[in-house]
CSV table of C-alpha atoms and ligand atoms in Angstrom, one decimal:
chain,number,residue,atom,x,y,z
A,892,UNK,CA,4.8,-12.8,7.9
A,893,UNK,CA,7.2,-10.0,7.3
A,894,UNK,CA,6.2,-6.7,7.9
A,895,UNK,CA,6.0,-4.3,4.7
A,896,UNK,CA,6.1,-0.5,5.2
A,897,UNK,CA,4.4,1.1,3.1
A,898,UNK,CA,6.6,2.3,0.6
A,899,UNK,CA,6.9,-1.7,-0.3
A,900,UNK,CA,3.2,-2.2,-0.2
A,901,UNK,CA,3.0,0.6,-2.5
A,902,UNK,CA,5.5,-0.5,-4.5
A,903,UNK,CA,4.4,-4.5,-4.9
A,904,UNK,CA,-0.1,-3.5,-5.1
A,905,UNK,CA,-0.1,-0.1,-6.2
A,906,UNK,CA,-0.5,-0.9,-9.7
A,907,UNK,CA,-2.5,-3.4,-9.7
A,908,UNK,CA,-4.9,-1.3,-8.1
A,909,UNK,CA,-4.2,2.0,-10.7
A,910,UNK,CA,-5.1,-0.8,-13.0
A,911,UNK,CA,-8.2,-1.5,-11.5
A,912,UNK,CA,-9.7,1.5,-10.9
A,913,UNK,CA,-8.9,3.1,-14.3
A,914,UNK,CA,-10.4,0.4,-16.2
A,915,UNK,CA,-13.4,0.9,-14.2
A,916,UNK,CA,-13.3,4.0,-13.8
A,917,UNK,CA,-11.7,5.3,-16.6
A,918,UNK,CA,-10.8,8.2,-15.5
A,919,UNK,CA,-7.4,8.9,-14.5
A,920,UNK,CA,-8.2,11.3,-11.7
A,921,UNK,CA,-10.3,8.9,-10.5
A,922,UNK,CA,-8.5,6.3,-10.3
A,923,UNK,CA,-6.2,7.9,-8.1
A,924,UNK,CA,-8.5,8.7,-5.2
A,925,UNK,CA,-9.5,5.4,-6.2
A,926,UNK,CA,-5.1,4.4,-5.9
A,927,UNK,CA,-5.2,6.2,-3.0
A,928,UNK,CA,-8.3,4.7,-0.9
A,929,UNK,CA,-7.1,1.5,-1.1
A,930,UNK,CA,-3.9,1.3,-0.6
A,931,UNK,CA,-4.7,3.2,2.7
A,932,UNK,CA,-7.2,0.4,3.7
A,933,UNK,CA,-4.7,-2.0,2.4
A,934,UNK,CA,-1.3,-0.2,4.9
A,935,UNK,CA,-4.5,-0.7,7.8
A,936,UNK,CA,-5.3,-3.9,7.5
A,937,UNK,CA,-1.5,-5.4,6.3
A,938,UNK,CA,-0.7,-6.5,9.8
A,939,UNK,CA,-3.8,-8.9,9.7
A,940,UNK,CA,-2.4,-11.0,7.0
A,941,UNK,CA,-1.0,-14.4,7.6
A,942,UNK,CA,-0.3,-15.9,4.1
A,943,UNK,CA,1.1,-13.5,1.9
A,944,UNK,CA,-1.2,-15.3,-0.6
A,945,UNK,CA,-4.4,-13.3,0.6
A,946,UNK,CA,-3.9,-9.9,-0.1
A,947,UNK,CA,-4.7,-10.3,-3.7
A,948,UNK,CA,-7.6,-11.3,-3.5
A,949,UNK,CA,-8.5,-9.0,-0.4
A,950,UNK,CA,-7.5,-6.1,-2.3
A,951,UNK,CA,-9.7,-7.6,-6.1
A,952,UNK,CA,-12.6,-7.4,-3.0
A,953,UNK,CA,-11.5,-3.8,-1.9
A,954,UNK,CA,-11.0,-2.4,-5.2
A,955,UNK,CA,-14.5,-3.7,-6.3
A,956,UNK,CA,-16.8,-2.5,-3.7
A,957,UNK,CA,-14.9,1.1,-4.2
A,958,UNK,CA,-15.2,0.6,-7.9
A,959,UNK,CA,-18.5,-0.2,-7.9
A,960,UNK,CA,-19.5,2.5,-5.1
A,961,UNK,CA,-18.0,5.1,-6.2
A,962,UNK,CA,-20.1,4.7,-9.5
A,963,UNK,CA,-23.0,4.6,-8.0
A,964,UNK,CA,-22.2,7.7,-6.3
A,965,UNK,CA,-22.0,9.4,-9.1
A,966,UNK,CA,-25.1,9.2,-10.0
A,967,UNK,CA,-28.2,6.7,-10.7
A,968,UNK,CA,-26.6,3.9,-12.6
A,969,UNK,CA,-28.9,4.1,-15.1
A,970,UNK,CA,-28.5,7.6,-15.7
A,971,UNK,CA,-25.9,7.9,-19.4
A,972,UNK,CA,-23.5,10.2,-18.1
A,973,UNK,CA,-22.4,7.8,-16.1
A,974,UNK,CA,-22.2,4.9,-18.7
A,975,UNK,CA,-20.6,7.8,-21.5
A,976,UNK,CA,-17.5,8.5,-19.3
A,977,UNK,CA,-17.1,4.6,-18.8
A,978,UNK,CA,-13.6,2.9,-21.6
A,979,UNK,CA,-16.1,1.8,-24.1
A,980,UNK,CA,-13.7,0.2,-26.3
A,981,UNK,CA,-12.5,-2.7,-24.1
A,982,UNK,CA,-14.5,-5.9,-24.8
A,983,UNK,CA,-15.7,-8.4,-21.8
A,984,UNK,CA,-15.6,-11.2,-24.4
A,985,UNK,CA,-19.0,-11.7,-24.6
A,986,UNK,CA,-20.5,-8.0,-23.4
A,987,UNK,CA,-18.9,-4.9,-24.2
A,988,UNK,CA,-17.1,-3.3,-20.7
A,989,UNK,CA,-19.3,-0.5,-20.7
A,990,UNK,CA,-22.1,-2.1,-21.1
A,991,UNK,CA,-20.6,-5.1,-18.2
A,992,UNK,CA,-20.3,-2.5,-15.8
A,993,UNK,CA,-23.5,-0.8,-16.3
A,994,UNK,CA,-25.0,-4.4,-15.5
A,995,UNK,CA,-22.9,-5.3,-13.0
A,996,UNK,CA,-24.6,-2.1,-11.0
A,997,UNK,CA,-27.8,-3.0,-12.0
A,998,UNK,CA,-27.5,-6.2,-9.8
A,999,UNK,CA,-28.9,-5.4,-6.6
A,1000,UNK,CA,-28.0,-9.0,-5.6
A,1001,UNK,CA,-24.3,-9.4,-4.4
A,1002,UNK,CA,-23.5,-12.5,-4.7
A,1003,UNK,CA,-24.8,-12.5,-8.6
A,1004,UNK,CA,-22.7,-8.8,-8.9
A,1005,UNK,CA,-19.6,-10.3,-7.8
A,1006,UNK,CA,-19.8,-13.7,-10.2
A,1007,UNK,CA,-20.6,-11.2,-12.6
A,1008,UNK,CA,-17.2,-8.8,-12.2
A,1009,UNK,CA,-15.1,-11.3,-11.3
A,1010,UNK,CA,-16.2,-13.9,-15.0
A,1011,UNK,CA,-15.9,-10.8,-16.8
A,1012,UNK,CA,-14.7,-7.6,-16.0
A,1013,UNK,CA,-11.4,-10.3,-13.3
A,1014,UNK,CA,-11.6,-12.4,-16.2
A,1015,UNK,CA,-11.0,-15.5,-13.1
A,1016,UNK,CA,-11.5,-19.2,-13.6
A,1017,UNK,CA,-14.3,-20.3,-11.1
A,1018,UNK,CA,-11.5,-21.3,-8.4
A,1019,UNK,CA,-10.4,-18.2,-8.6
A,1020,UNK,CA,-13.3,-16.6,-7.6
A,1021,UNK,CA,-14.2,-19.5,-5.3
A,1022,UNK,CA,-11.0,-18.3,-3.9
A,1023,UNK,CA,-11.7,-14.4,-3.7
A,1024,UNK,CA,-15.6,-14.5,-2.7
A,1025,UNK,CA,-16.5,-17.9,-1.0
A,1026,UNK,CA,-19.0,-18.9,-4.1
A,1027,UNK,CA,-18.3,-22.7,-4.8
A,1028,UNK,CA,-18.4,-23.4,-9.4
A,1029,UNK,CA,-21.7,-24.4,-8.2
A,1030,UNK,CA,-23.1,-21.4,-6.8
A,1031,UNK,CA,-20.9,-18.8,-9.3
A,1032,UNK,CA,-22.8,-20.3,-12.8
A,1033,UNK,CA,-26.2,-20.3,-10.8
A,1034,UNK,CA,-25.8,-16.6,-10.4
A,1035,UNK,CA,-24.3,-16.2,-14.1
A,1036,UNK,CA,-28.0,-18.0,-15.2
A,1037,UNK,CA,-29.6,-15.3,-13.2
A,1038,UNK,CA,-27.9,-12.8,-14.2
A,1039,UNK,CA,-28.5,-13.6,-18.6
A,1040,UNK,CA,-32.0,-14.2,-17.7
A,1041,UNK,CA,-32.1,-11.0,-16.3
A,1042,UNK,CA,-30.3,-9.3,-19.1
A,1043,UNK,CA,-32.9,-8.5,-21.6
A,1044,UNK,CA,-34.7,-6.6,-19.2
A,1045,UNK,CA,-31.3,-4.4,-17.9
A,1046,UNK,CA,-30.5,-3.5,-20.8
A,1047,UNK,CA,-34.2,-2.2,-21.9
A,1048,UNK,CA,-34.2,-0.3,-18.8
A,1049,UNK,CA,-30.6,0.4,-19.2
A,1050,UNK,CA,-31.7,2.4,-22.5
A,1051,UNK,CA,-27.6,-0.2,-24.0
A,1052,UNK,CA,-30.1,-2.2,-26.1
B,893,UNK,CA,-4.1,-17.2,-20.4
B,894,UNK,CA,-6.6,-19.7,-21.7
B,895,UNK,CA,-3.8,-23.1,-20.5
B,896,UNK,CA,-5.9,-25.1,-17.6
B,897,UNK,CA,-3.7,-24.5,-15.1
B,898,UNK,CA,-3.1,-20.6,-15.4
B,899,UNK,CA,-4.0,-19.2,-12.4
B,900,UNK,CA,-4.2,-14.7,-13.1
B,901,UNK,CA,-4.7,-14.5,-8.7
B,902,UNK,CA,-1.1,-16.5,-8.7
B,903,UNK,CA,0.1,-15.2,-11.5
B,904,UNK,CA,-0.5,-10.8,-9.9
B,905,UNK,CA,1.2,-13.0,-6.4
B,906,UNK,CA,3.7,-13.8,-7.6
B,907,UNK,CA,4.4,-10.7,-10.0
B,908,UNK,CA,4.6,-8.9,-6.6
B,909,UNK,CA,7.3,-10.7,-5.1
B,910,UNK,CA,5.0,-11.4,-1.9
B,911,UNK,CA,3.5,-14.4,-2.4
B,912,UNK,CA,4.5,-18.0,-0.3
B,913,UNK,CA,7.3,-20.8,-1.4
B,914,UNK,CA,4.5,-22.5,-3.4
B,915,UNK,CA,2.8,-20.4,-5.4
B,916,UNK,CA,6.3,-19.3,-6.1
B,917,UNK,CA,7.1,-23.1,-7.5
B,918,UNK,CA,3.9,-23.8,-8.8
B,919,UNK,CA,3.9,-20.1,-11.0
B,920,UNK,CA,8.0,-20.5,-11.8
B,921,UNK,CA,6.3,-24.3,-12.8
B,922,UNK,CA,4.1,-23.3,-15.0
B,923,UNK,CA,6.1,-20.1,-16.7
B,924,UNK,CA,8.5,-22.5,-18.3
B,925,UNK,CA,5.8,-24.8,-20.2
B,926,UNK,CA,2.9,-21.3,-20.5
B,927,UNK,CA,3.9,-18.7,-23.3
B,928,UNK,CA,1.0,-17.1,-22.7
B,929,UNK,CA,1.7,-16.8,-18.9
B,930,UNK,CA,4.9,-15.0,-19.7
B,931,UNK,CA,3.8,-12.3,-21.8
B,932,UNK,CA,1.2,-12.0,-19.1
B,933,UNK,CA,3.8,-12.0,-16.7
B,934,UNK,CA,6.4,-9.7,-18.7
B,935,UNK,CA,3.1,-7.3,-19.4
B,936,UNK,CA,2.7,-7.1,-15.8
B,937,UNK,CA,6.2,-6.1,-15.0
B,938,UNK,CA,6.5,-3.4,-17.9
B,939,UNK,CA,3.5,-2.0,-16.6
B,940,UNK,CA,4.0,-1.7,-13.3
B,941,UNK,CA,7.6,-0.3,-14.0
B,942,UNK,CA,5.9,2.4,-16.4
B,943,UNK,CA,2.8,3.1,-13.5
B,944,UNK,CA,5.9,3.5,-10.5
B,945,UNK,CA,8.2,6.5,-12.5
B,946,UNK,CA,4.6,7.7,-13.8
B,947,UNK,CA,3.0,7.8,-10.0
B,948,UNK,CA,6.1,7.8,-7.4
B,949,UNK,CA,5.4,6.5,-4.4
B,950,UNK,CA,5.2,10.9,-3.3
B,951,UNK,CA,2.7,11.8,-5.7
B,952,UNK,CA,0.3,10.0,-5.1
B,953,UNK,CA,0.1,9.5,-1.6
B,954,UNK,CA,1.5,12.9,-1.1
B,955,UNK,CA,0.2,14.8,-3.6
B,956,UNK,CA,-3.4,14.8,-1.9
B,957,UNK,CA,-2.0,16.5,1.4
B,958,UNK,CA,-0.1,19.5,-0.4
B,959,UNK,CA,-3.3,20.6,-2.2
B,960,UNK,CA,-5.6,19.8,1.2
B,961,UNK,CA,-8.1,22.9,2.0
B,962,UNK,CA,-11.2,22.9,2.3
B,963,UNK,CA,-14.7,21.9,0.1
B,964,UNK,CA,-17.6,22.8,0.8
B,965,UNK,CA,-19.3,19.9,2.2
B,966,UNK,CA,-20.6,17.4,0.3
B,967,UNK,CA,-18.4,17.6,-2.4
B,968,UNK,CA,-15.2,17.3,-0.3
B,969,UNK,CA,-12.8,13.9,-1.0
B,970,UNK,CA,-11.1,12.1,1.0
B,971,UNK,CA,-8.3,14.5,3.5
B,972,UNK,CA,-4.7,14.4,2.6
B,973,UNK,CA,-3.4,10.8,2.2
B,974,UNK,CA,-0.2,11.0,3.0
B,975,UNK,CA,-1.2,12.3,6.1
B,976,UNK,CA,-3.6,9.6,7.1
B,977,UNK,CA,-1.4,7.1,6.0
B,978,UNK,CA,1.1,8.9,8.6
B,979,UNK,CA,-1.7,8.0,11.0
B,980,UNK,CA,-2.2,4.8,9.8
B,981,UNK,CA,1.3,3.7,9.0
B,982,UNK,CA,2.3,4.4,12.6
B,983,UNK,CA,0.0,1.7,14.5
B,984,UNK,CA,1.5,-0.5,13.8
B,985,UNK,CA,5.6,1.0,13.2
B,986,UNK,CA,7.9,1.8,15.4
B,987,UNK,CA,7.5,5.1,17.1
B,988,UNK,CA,11.2,6.3,16.8
B,989,UNK,CA,10.4,6.1,12.3
B,990,UNK,CA,8.7,9.9,13.3
B,991,UNK,CA,11.3,11.9,12.9
B,992,UNK,CA,11.0,15.7,10.8
B,993,UNK,CA,13.5,14.0,8.4
B,994,UNK,CA,10.7,11.3,7.3
B,995,UNK,CA,9.7,11.1,4.2
B,996,UNK,CA,6.6,12.4,5.3
B,997,UNK,CA,6.9,15.3,6.1
B,998,UNK,CA,5.2,18.2,5.7
B,999,UNK,CA,6.7,21.1,3.3
B,1000,UNK,CA,3.6,22.7,2.4
B,1001,UNK,CA,1.1,25.0,3.9
B,1002,UNK,CA,-0.5,23.8,7.4
B,1003,UNK,CA,-3.0,21.2,7.7
B,1004,UNK,CA,-5.6,20.7,9.5
B,1005,UNK,CA,-6.7,16.6,9.3
B,1006,UNK,CA,-9.7,15.0,10.9
B,1007,UNK,CA,-9.3,11.2,11.6
B,1008,UNK,CA,-12.1,8.7,12.2
B,1009,UNK,CA,-11.8,4.8,13.7
B,1010,UNK,CA,-12.6,2.7,10.8
B,1011,UNK,CA,-15.0,-0.2,11.6
B,1012,UNK,CA,-12.1,-2.5,10.8
B,1013,UNK,CA,-11.0,-0.8,13.5
B,1014,UNK,CA,-8.0,1.3,11.5
B,1015,UNK,CA,-7.6,5.1,12.0
B,1016,UNK,CA,-8.0,7.6,9.1
B,1017,UNK,CA,-9.7,9.8,7.8
B,1018,UNK,CA,-13.1,9.5,5.9
B,1019,UNK,CA,-13.4,9.5,2.1
B,1020,UNK,CA,-17.0,10.9,3.4
B,1021,UNK,CA,-17.1,13.6,6.2
B,1022,UNK,CA,-20.3,11.8,7.2
B,1023,UNK,CA,-20.1,11.0,11.2
B,1024,UNK,CA,-22.9,9.7,13.7
B,1025,UNK,CA,-23.0,11.1,17.2
B,1026,UNK,CA,-20.3,9.0,19.4
B,1027,UNK,CA,-18.5,8.5,17.3
B,1028,UNK,CA,-14.6,9.1,18.1
B,1029,UNK,CA,-12.9,11.7,16.0
B,1030,UNK,CA,-9.3,12.7,16.0
B,1031,UNK,CA,-7.4,15.8,15.3
B,1032,UNK,CA,-4.6,16.0,13.4
B,1033,UNK,CA,-1.8,18.6,13.0
B,1034,UNK,CA,0.4,19.2,10.0
B,1035,UNK,CA,2.9,22.6,10.5
B,1036,UNK,CA,5.5,23.5,8.3
B,1037,UNK,CA,6.9,26.4,11.4
B,1038,UNK,CA,6.6,26.2,15.4
B,1039,UNK,CA,3.1,27.9,15.4
B,1040,UNK,CA,1.2,29.2,18.6
B,1041,UNK,CA,-2.2,27.3,17.6
B,1042,UNK,CA,-6.2,26.9,18.8
B,1043,UNK,CA,-8.5,24.6,18.1
B,1044,UNK,CA,-12.7,25.2,18.3
B,1045,UNK,CA,-15.8,23.8,16.7
B,1046,UNK,CA,-18.4,25.7,15.8
B,1047,UNK,CA,-21.9,23.1,15.0
B,1048,UNK,CA,-24.7,25.0,13.1
B,1049,UNK,CA,-26.4,26.4,15.8
B,1050,UNK,CA,-23.1,28.5,16.6
B,1051,UNK,CA,-22.0,27.1,19.7
B,1052,UNK,CA,-18.3,26.5,19.6
B,1053,UNK,CA,-16.9,24.2,21.8
B,1054,UNK,CA,-12.8,24.5,22.6
B,1055,UNK,CA,-10.4,21.9,22.4
B,1056,UNK,CA,-6.9,22.8,22.9
B,1057,UNK,CA,-5.3,24.6,24.4
B,1058,UNK,CA,-7.3,23.3,27.4
B,1059,UNK,CA,-7.2,27.0,29.1
B,1060,UNK,CA,-6.5,30.4,27.6
B,1061,UNK,CA,-2.5,29.9,27.9
B,1062,UNK,CA,-2.0,30.6,24.1
B,1063,UNK,CA,0.9,27.2,23.3
B,1064,UNK,CA,3.1,27.0,20.5
B,1065,UNK,CA,3.6,24.0,19.1
B,1066,UNK,CA,6.5,22.4,16.7
B,1067,UNK,CA,7.0,21.4,13.0
B,1068,UNK,CA,5.8,18.3,11.8
B,1069,UNK,CA,3.4,16.1,9.5
B,1070,UNK,CA,-0.1,14.5,10.8
B,1071,UNK,CA,0.7,15.4,14.5
B,1072,UNK,CA,-2.6,14.2,16.2
B,1073,UNK,CA,-3.7,16.4,19.6
B,1074,UNK,CA,-3.3,14.3,23.1
B,1075,UNK,CA,-6.7,14.3,23.0
B,1076,UNK,CA,-10.0,12.7,20.8
B,1077,UNK,CA,-13.4,13.8,20.4
B,1078,UNK,CA,-16.8,11.5,21.0
B,1079,UNK,CA,-19.0,13.6,19.2
B,1080,UNK,CA,-22.2,14.6,20.8
B,1081,UNK,CA,-26.3,14.6,19.9
B,1082,UNK,CA,-26.4,17.1,17.7
B,1083,UNK,CA,-27.2,16.6,14.1
B,1084,UNK,CA,-25.9,18.6,11.2
B,1085,UNK,CA,-22.9,20.3,10.3
B,1086,UNK,CA,-20.2,20.6,12.5
B,1087,UNK,CA,-17.3,23.1,11.5
B,1088,UNK,CA,-13.8,22.8,13.1
B,1089,UNK,CA,-10.9,25.0,13.2
B,1090,UNK,CA,-7.2,25.3,13.5
B,1091,UNK,CA,-6.7,28.9,14.3
B,1092,UNK,CA,-2.6,29.3,13.6
B,1093,UNK,CA,-0.5,31.6,14.4
B,1094,UNK,CA,3.3,33.2,14.3
B,1095,UNK,CA,2.1,35.3,17.3
B,1096,UNK,CA,0.4,34.5,20.5
B,1097,UNK,CA,-3.5,33.6,20.5
B,1098,UNK,CA,-5.5,36.1,21.7
B,1099,UNK,CA,-8.8,34.2,23.1
B,1100,UNK,CA,-11.1,37.1,24.1
B,1101,UNK,CA,-12.2,37.4,20.3
B,1102,UNK,CA,-11.7,33.3,19.3
B,1103,UNK,CA,-14.8,32.3,20.4
B,1104,UNK,CA,-16.6,35.3,17.6
B,1105,UNK,CA,-13.9,34.7,15.1
B,1106,UNK,CA,-14.7,30.8,14.6
B,1107,UNK,CA,-18.6,31.6,14.2
B,1108,UNK,CA,-17.9,33.7,11.6
B,1109,UNK,CA,-15.6,32.4,9.3
B,1110,UNK,CA,-16.9,29.0,9.7
B,1111,UNK,CA,-20.3,31.0,7.7
B,1112,UNK,CA,-17.6,32.7,5.4
B,1113,UNK,CA,-17.8,35.8,6.4
B,1114,UNK,CA,-14.4,37.8,5.8
B,1115,UNK,CA,-12.9,37.7,9.8
B,1116,UNK,CA,-9.3,39.2,10.6
B,1117,UNK,CA,-7.1,36.8,12.0
B,1118,UNK,CA,-3.3,37.8,13.3
B,1119,UNK,CA,-0.3,39.1,10.5
B,1120,UNK,CA,0.6,37.5,7.1
B,1121,UNK,CA,1.1,34.5,7.3
B,1122,UNK,CA,-1.5,33.3,9.7
B,1123,UNK,CA,-4.6,31.2,9.4
B,1124,UNK,CA,-7.2,29.6,10.2
B,1125,UNK,CA,-7.4,26.1,8.6
B,1126,UNK,CA,-11.5,24.5,8.5
B,1127,UNK,CA,-12.4,20.8,7.9
B,1128,UNK,CA,-16.1,20.6,7.9
B,1129,UNK,CA,-18.5,17.3,8.5
B,1130,UNK,CA,-22.1,16.0,8.2
B,1131,UNK,CA,-23.7,13.8,11.7
B,1132,UNK,CA,-26.2,12.3,10.8
B,1133,UNK,CA,-28.8,10.4,13.2
B,1134,UNK,CA,-27.9,6.5,13.5
B,1135,UNK,CA,-30.6,5.4,10.6
B,1136,UNK,CA,-30.7,7.8,8.2
C,508,ZN,ZN1,-0.7,-19.9,-17.7
């Protein structure tokens, strides 16, 4: 695979990273931090890729981890201050974006969190989620069902009923 | 993209121009018959163009280097991204690209950066300056002009370690961006805050007073060092027990 320089990687993938970070973090400054952080990881990791098609799934995982950690580190997810800073206008269809992110953060099981995140926030198909996370469609459906079951409880706990 | 054969990830890969021939062929085939993916691709491309105009490479990967400064732990954010970029890049780029005219060259102030190895083997500044004993770190400096430098560290007990130069003969080093010192530091068992200081001076450094200067400066006391333009840079790290 052809090696690329930092600038080329930035021009190819910077927008993908930034747009995800901004959507999740709801603030340009924080999104820029995320962009820098994830770009550095990409630059370091890039020589290890053997297939260019693996890059985007890898980025989606790295950005997800970064953003969720960032949101968590600000304050506990249950703190309304965090919720207020998230974008509220956008919607993931089934849930308000703000709620969805808070709910994703409140998931302690990584598998469930991944299934929810890539379904509702990235809006990927189950086949694509398999590419990104390795979960089979059946596992994804099971994890989404678990999430929906716990939804009323989580919403109540977060005070976003 | 509701069409069953719409594949978001492939479309994104395709939009970057960096994808396999099979993805390119399948996306191009799909685009012929899918209006919503054509629209999605046009949107990605125009957003990408706007992004690069608004946030060009330099402004993002260099801006934090210019503003890198000492921020009290634990509020400090990632140090010098551009600088890190350089070190990371050097691990797989030809070393002869490292020239003063390179786009990464520092034009602003002197900067001290600590980089460390990550679990994946990459080397970069830590987003949070938290380390455990036994880890290896590397000090890097960026200087706008030739300067005499001295690197020391002070731990929370006031214990000073001198790292550069190896004796008390003041050494002048050339300007450049993210130049790693020729040694790395294996962190000792001390748990707590540790300050790494880089003295930068236009004149040879007097080592008789340097330990006290380091202790006072890292404690936040006002110190007098050198002449106008001379500076003491500090990076503070937190050392934690492995299972904290
Ligand atoms: Zn389509």
